[in-house]
DNA sequence: GGAAGATGATTAACATGTTAAGTGTTTTTG
DNA sequence: CAAAAACACTTAACATGTTAATCATCTTCC
């Protein structure tokens, strides 16, 4: 079998961890987790957004997002209200306090990202991202066959 | 600020999720999580291994590994005993039952990996892994500066 | 228009990620 | 050699990942 530590999932996991390790201390200094930061960042790009769409954008599962939104709302970093047309849906937006927090974290975050880009090379980084997108795209329709025993 | 969904961390996260989504159903059919599988796989490459070294190999934090080893030991998939020379250390090995489980999962796992390789291209996959390793390597010594306010 | 089904969101339950604290053991060092 | 420091591992506490179940609302369809 393939040398385990050289498998694609492990390579991706280690690379991502190497990157995130750079950002976590700064986020932590501002009382934010990586996922909370993703949500706030996603909210800055829109006026309002529905929860389901936010989950897709921030790449979080529904249950995780539910919990985090509850906390962010309690900390008054985001605002939430139910849609008028459809009482099932909730629309979320970032608050003034949330925006201020973003502005406080952004400079450090940008500096770290710039340093990563400098070390790896902007062109190479772009190539890497293209390959990652192609990989994701290539597997998009591969779900179907749950190829295994013990299946109903 | 950079379009959030195109950031490197998000690209890595999405790519990894696209890959792991292929494997999870099969592992699940055998009652294994991704992390448990990593540990068993790492154990097949050695006779015995100390816990700290296993954490490094399987890329898990100590506390996670502690919990998982407790469960795997209870399920008799691994064996553990304290080292004679140093009572602090524990050495872990995979059991016969664990090996049998590996053998049951491996064919499906290999088939999935082969399909991913086929779709993306073996050469391209190799290039991607090289880039990921270079990225990881390039950031290895970048920790130092916790560049941010609110720091002691 | 009302029951059945679909949909958006939350809750539940369990596993892992993450940091800090705790517990023995071993090594260092004065 | 005994106290202090270092070390290997575990436990604790809280946040998120993951799947299943639940709840309320909305849509379909007879």
Coordinates of C-alpha atoms (C1' of nucleotides) in Angstrom, one line a residue:
Chain A
X1 CA 0.0 0.0 0.0
X2 CA 1.0 3.6 -0.6
X3 CA 3.4 5.1 1.9
X4 CA 0.7 6.6 4.2
X5 CA 2.4 9.8 5.0
X6 CA 2.7 10.7 1.3
X7 CA -1.0 10.2 0.5
X8 CA -2.9 13.1 -1.0
X9 CA -5.1 13.7 2.0
X10 CA -2.1 13.9 4.3
X11 CA -0.3 16.3 2.0
X12 CA -3.3 18.5 1.9
X13 CA -3.8 18.3 5.6
X14 CA -0.2 19.2 6.4
X15 CA -0.1 22.0 4.0
X16 CA -3.3 23.6 5.3
X17 CA -2.1 23.2 8.9
X18 CA 1.2 24.9 8.0
X19 CA -0.7 27.8 6.6
X20 CA -3.3 28.1 9.4
X21 CA -0.7 27.9 12.1
X22 CA 0.5 31.3 10.9
X23 CA -2.9 32.9 11.3
X24 CA -4.3 31.3 14.4
X25 CA -2.3 33.2 17.0
X26 CA -3.4 36.6 15.6
X27 CA -7.0 35.5 15.4
X28 CA -6.8 34.2 18.9
X29 CA -5.5 37.5 20.2
X30 CA -8.7 39.0 18.9
X31 CA -10.9 36.2 20.5
X32 CA -11.8 34.7 17.2
X33 CA -11.5 31.1 15.9
X34 CA -10.7 30.3 12.4
X35 CA -14.4 29.5 11.6
X36 CA -15.7 32.6 13.3
X37 CA -13.3 34.6 11.1
X38 CA -14.5 32.9 8.0
X39 CA -18.0 33.8 8.8
X40 CA -17.3 37.4 9.5
X41 CA -15.2 37.6 6.4
X42 CA -17.9 36.1 4.3
X43 CA -20.4 38.7 5.7
X44 CA -18.3 41.6 4.7
X45 CA -18.8 40.8 1.1
X46 CA -22.6 41.2 1.2
X47 CA -25.3 43.3 2.7
X48 CA -27.3 40.3 4.0
X49 CA -27.2 36.6 3.3
X50 CA -29.3 33.7 4.2
X51 CA -28.0 31.1 6.6
X52 CA -27.9 28.3 4.0
X53 CA -26.0 30.4 1.5
X54 CA -23.6 31.5 4.3
X55 CA -22.9 27.9 5.1
X56 CA -22.0 27.4 1.4
X57 CA -19.8 30.5 1.3
X58 CA -17.9 29.9 4.6
X59 CA -17.7 26.2 3.9
X60 CA -19.3 25.1 7.1
X61 CA -21.9 22.5 7.8
X62 CA -25.3 23.7 9.0
X63 CA -25.0 22.5 12.6
X64 CA -21.6 24.2 13.1
X65 CA -22.9 27.4 11.6
X66 CA -26.0 27.3 13.8
X67 CA -23.9 27.1 16.9
X68 CA -21.4 29.8 15.8
X69 CA -24.1 32.2 14.7
X70 CA -25.7 31.9 18.1
X71 CA -22.4 32.9 19.8
X72 CA -21.6 35.6 17.3
X73 CA -25.1 37.1 17.8
X74 CA -24.7 37.0 21.6
X75 CA -21.4 38.9 21.2
X76 CA -23.2 41.3 18.9
X77 CA -20.8 40.8 16.1
X78 CA -23.6 39.8 13.7
X79 CA -27.4 40.5 13.4
X80 CA -30.0 38.0 12.4
X81 CA -33.7 38.4 11.5
X82 CA -36.2 36.1 9.9
X83 CA -37.1 36.7 6.2
X84 CA -40.5 38.2 5.7
X85 CA -41.5 36.3 2.7
X86 CA -40.4 32.9 4.1
X87 CA -40.5 32.5 7.8
X88 CA -38.2 29.5 7.6
X89 CA -35.3 31.5 6.4
X90 CA -33.1 33.8 8.4
X91 CA -31.0 36.6 7.0
X92 CA -27.7 37.4 8.6
X93 CA -25.5 40.6 8.4
X94 CA -22.4 41.8 10.1
X95 CA -22.8 44.5 12.8
X96 CA -20.8 47.7 13.2
X97 CA -19.0 46.1 16.0
X98 CA -18.2 43.1 13.8
X99 CA -16.9 45.4 11.1
X100 CA -14.7 47.1 13.6
X101 CA -13.2 43.8 14.7
X102 CA -12.6 42.9 11.0
X103 CA -10.7 46.1 10.6
X104 CA -8.6 45.4 13.6
X105 CA -7.6 42.0 12.5
X106 CA -7.2 42.6 8.8
X107 CA -3.8 44.4 8.8
X108 CA -2.0 41.5 10.6
X109 CA -3.9 39.0 8.5
X110 CA -2.8 40.7 5.3
X111 CA 0.8 40.9 6.4
X112 CA 0.9 37.2 7.1
X113 CA -0.7 36.4 3.8
X114 CA 1.8 38.7 2.0
X115 CA 4.7 36.9 3.7
X116 CA 3.4 33.5 2.7
X117 CA 3.0 34.8 -0.9
X118 CA 6.5 36.2 -0.8
X119 CA 8.0 33.0 0.4
X120 CA 6.2 30.7 -2.0
X121 CA 6.1 33.0 -4.9
X122 CA 3.0 34.7 -6.2
X123 CA 3.0 32.9 -9.6
X124 CA 3.6 29.6 -8.0
X125 CA 0.9 30.2 -5.4
X126 CA -1.5 31.0 -8.2
X127 CA -0.6 27.8 -10.0
X128 CA -1.2 25.9 -6.8
X129 CA -4.6 27.4 -6.4
X130 CA -5.5 26.5 -10.0
X131 CA -4.5 22.9 -9.3
X132 CA -6.5 22.7 -6.1
X133 CA -9.5 24.1 -7.9
X134 CA -9.1 21.6 -10.7
X135 CA -8.8 18.8 -8.2
X136 CA -12.0 19.8 -6.5
X137 CA -13.7 20.2 -9.8
X138 CA -12.6 16.9 -11.0
X139 CA -14.0 15.1 -8.0
X140 CA -17.3 17.0 -7.9
X141 CA -19.4 14.3 -9.6
X142 CA -17.6 11.3 -8.1
X143 CA -19.9 10.8 -5.2
X144 CA -22.3 8.2 -6.5
X145 CA -20.7 4.8 -5.9
X146 CA -20.5 4.2 -2.2
X147 CA -18.4 1.3 -3.3
X148 CA -18.2 -1.0 -0.3
X149 CA -19.8 -3.9 1.5
X150 CA -22.2 -3.4 4.4
X151 CA -24.3 -1.0 2.3
X152 CA -28.1 -1.0 2.1
Chain B
X1 CA -9.2 42.7 0.9
X2 CA -8.7 39.5 -1.0
X3 CA -11.8 37.7 -2.2
X4 CA -12.3 35.5 0.8
X5 CA -13.4 32.3 -1.0
X6 CA -10.2 32.4 -3.1
X7 CA -7.8 32.5 -0.2
X8 CA -5.2 29.8 0.1
X9 CA -6.6 28.3 3.4
X10 CA -10.0 28.0 1.8
X11 CA -8.6 26.4 -1.4
X12 CA -6.8 23.8 0.7
X13 CA -9.8 23.2 2.8
X14 CA -12.1 22.6 -0.1
X15 CA -9.6 20.4 -2.0
X16 CA -9.1 18.3 1.1
X17 CA -12.8 18.0 1.7
X18 CA -13.4 17.0 -1.9
X19 CA -10.9 14.2 -1.5
X20 CA -12.0 13.0 1.9
X21 CA -15.6 13.0 0.9
X22 CA -14.7 10.1 -1.3
X23 CA -13.2 8.0 1.4
X24 CA -15.5 8.7 4.4
X25 CA -18.5 6.5 3.4
X26 CA -16.3 3.4 3.0
X27 CA -14.5 4.0 6.3
X28 CA -17.8 4.6 7.9
X29 CA -19.1 1.3 6.6
X30 CA -16.2 -0.3 8.6
X31 CA -16.9 1.7 11.7
X32 CA -13.8 3.9 11.3
X33 CA -13.3 7.6 11.4
X34 CA -10.7 9.3 9.2
X35 CA -8.4 9.7 12.2
X36 CA -8.7 6.2 13.4
X37 CA -7.8 5.0 10.0
X38 CA -4.8 7.2 9.9
X39 CA -3.6 5.7 13.2
X40 CA -4.1 2.1 12.0
X41 CA -2.4 2.9 8.7
X42 CA 0.6 4.4 10.5
X43 CA 0.8 1.4 12.7
X44 CA 1.1 -1.1 9.8
X45 CA 4.4 0.5 8.8
X46 CA 6.1 -0.4 12.0
X47 CA 6.4 -3.2 14.6
X48 CA 5.8 -0.8 17.5
X49 CA 5.9 2.9 18.0
X50 CA 5.9 5.3 20.9
X51 CA 2.8 7.5 21.3
X52 CA 4.6 10.8 20.7
X53 CA 6.1 9.5 17.5
X54 CA 2.7 8.1 16.4
X55 CA 1.2 11.5 17.0
X56 CA 3.8 13.0 14.6
X57 CA 3.3 10.3 12.0
X58 CA -0.5 10.4 12.0
X59 CA -0.5 14.1 12.3
X60 CA -2.7 14.3 15.4
X61 CA -2.3 16.3 18.6
X62 CA -1.5 14.5 21.8
X63 CA -5.0 14.9 23.4
X64 CA -6.8 13.6 20.3
X65 CA -4.4 10.6 20.0
X66 CA -4.9 9.8 23.7
X67 CA -8.6 9.6 23.4
X68 CA -8.6 7.6 20.1
X69 CA -6.0 5.1 21.4
X70 CA -8.2 4.5 24.4
X71 CA -11.1 3.6 22.2
X72 CA -9.0 1.6 19.7
X73 CA -7.5 -0.4 22.6
X74 CA -11.0 -1.0 24.0
X75 CA -12.0 -2.3 20.6
X76 CA -8.9 -4.5 20.6
X77 CA -7.6 -3.0 17.4
X78 CA -4.4 -1.9 18.9
X79 CA -2.2 -3.0 21.9
X80 CA -0.3 -0.8 24.2
X81 CA 2.3 -1.4 26.9
X82 CA 4.6 0.9 28.8
X83 CA 8.3 0.9 27.8
X84 CA 10.6 -0.9 30.2
X85 CA 13.4 1.4 30.0
X86 CA 11.3 4.6 30.5
X87 CA 8.1 4.2 32.4
X88 CA 6.8 7.4 31.0
X89 CA 6.6 6.1 27.5
X90 CA 4.1 3.8 26.0
X91 CA 4.6 1.7 22.9
X92 CA 1.7 0.9 20.6
X93 CA 1.2 -1.8 18.0
X94 CA -1.6 -2.9 15.8
X95 CA -3.4 -6.2 16.7
X96 CA -4.3 -9.1 14.5
X97 CA -7.8 -7.9 14.6
X98 CA -6.6 -4.4 13.5
X99 CA -4.7 -5.9 10.7
X100 CA -7.7 -7.8 9.5
X101 CA -9.7 -4.6 9.5
X102 CA -7.1 -2.8 7.5
X103 CA -7.1 -5.6 4.9
X104 CA -10.9 -5.4 4.7
X105 CA -10.9 -1.6 4.0
X106 CA -7.8 -1.4 1.8
X107 CA -9.2 -2.6 -1.5
X108 CA -11.9 -0.1 -1.6
X109 CA -9.6 2.6 -0.4
X110 CA -7.1 1.8 -3.1
X111 CA -9.8 1.8 -5.7
X112 CA -10.9 5.2 -4.7
X113 CA -7.4 6.5 -4.7
X114 CA -6.8 5.0 -8.1
X115 CA -9.9 6.7 -9.5
X116 CA -8.8 10.1 -8.1
X117 CA -5.4 9.6 -9.6
X118 CA -7.0 8.7 -12.9
X119 CA -9.2 11.7 -13.0
X120 CA -6.5 14.2 -12.0
X121 CA -3.6 12.6 -13.8
X122 CA -0.7 10.8 -12.1
X123 CA 1.9 13.3 -13.2
X124 CA -0.2 16.3 -12.2
X125 CA -0.9 14.7 -8.8
X126 CA 2.7 14.2 -8.2
X127 CA 3.4 17.9 -9.1
X128 CA 0.6 19.0 -6.7
X129 CA 2.2 17.0 -3.9
X130 CA 5.5 18.5 -4.6
X131 CA 4.1 22.0 -4.4
X132 CA 2.3 21.2 -1.2
X133 CA 5.4 19.8 0.4
X134 CA 7.3 22.9 -0.7
X135 CA 4.7 25.2 0.8
X136 CA 4.8 23.3 4.0
X137 CA 8.6 23.4 4.0
X138 CA 8.7 27.1 3.2
X139 CA 6.6 28.0 6.2
X140 CA 8.3 25.7 8.6
X141 CA 10.4 28.4 10.2
X142 CA 7.9 31.2 10.0
X143 CA 6.3 30.8 13.4
X144 CA 8.3 33.3 15.5
X145 CA 6.6 36.6 15.2
X146 CA 3.2 36.5 16.8
X147 CA 2.8 39.8 15.1
X148 CA -0.2 41.4 16.8
X149 CA -1.4 43.6 19.6
X150 CA -2.8 42.1 22.8
X151 CA 0.3 40.0 23.2
X152 CA 2.2 39.5 26.4
Chain C
dG1 C1' -58.1 23.8 1.1
dG2 C1' -56.1 20.1 3.7
dA3 C1' -53.0 16.2 4.1
dA4 C1' -48.4 14.7 2.4
dG5 C1' -44.1 15.9 1.1
dA6 C1' -40.3 19.2 0.7
dT7 C1' -37.4 22.8 2.7
dG8 C1' -34.6 25.8 6.1
dA9 C1' -32.9 25.7 10.3
dT10 C1' -31.9 23.9 14.8
dT11 C1' -31.0 20.4 18.3
dA12 C1' -28.9 16.0 19.7
dA13 C1' -25.1 12.9 20.2
dC14 C1' -20.7 11.5 19.6
dA15 C1' -15.8 12.3 17.7
dT16 C1' -12.0 15.3 17.0
dG17 C1' -9.3 20.0 17.3
dT18 C1' -7.1 23.1 20.4
dT19 C1' -5.1 25.1 24.5
dA20 C1' -4.2 24.7 29.3
dA21 C1' -3.6 22.1 33.4
dG22 C1' -2.5 17.9 35.8
dT23 C1' 0.2 13.4 36.8
dG24 C1' 3.7 10.5 37.1
dT25 C1' 8.6 9.6 35.7
dT26 C1' 13.1 10.8 34.4
dT27 C1' 17.0 13.9 34.1
dT28 C1' 19.6 17.9 35.7
dT29 C1' 21.9 20.3 38.7
dG30 C1' 23.4 22.5 42.8
Chain D
dC1 C1' 21.5 12.7 46.4
dA2 C1' 17.6 15.7 46.8
dA3 C1' 15.1 19.6 44.8
dA4 C1' 14.1 21.6 40.4
dA5 C1' 13.5 21.2 35.7
dA6 C1' 12.2 18.6 31.7
dC7 C1' 9.6 15.1 29.7
dA8 C1' 5.7 11.7 28.1
dC9 C1' 1.3 11.3 28.4
dT10 C1' -3.4 12.2 30.1
dT11 C1' -7.4 14.9 31.6
dA12 C1' -10.2 18.9 31.3
dA13 C1' -12.8 22.4 29.0
dC14 C1' -14.6 24.4 25.2
dA15 C1' -15.2 24.8 19.9
dT16 C1' -16.1 22.5 15.7
dG17 C1' -16.9 18.3 12.4
dT18 C1' -20.3 14.9 11.3
dT19 C1' -24.6 12.4 10.9
dA20 C1' -29.2 11.8 12.3
dA21 C1' -33.4 13.5 14.2
dT22 C1' -36.5 17.2 15.1
dC23 C1' -39.3 21.4 14.4
dA24 C1' -41.6 24.8 11.9
dT25 C1' -42.9 26.6 7.7
dC26 C1' -43.9 26.2 3.0
dT27 C1' -45.2 23.9 -1.4
dT28 C1' -47.7 20.3 -4.0
dC29 C1' -51.2 17.8 -5.3
dC30 C1' -55.5 15.5 -4.9

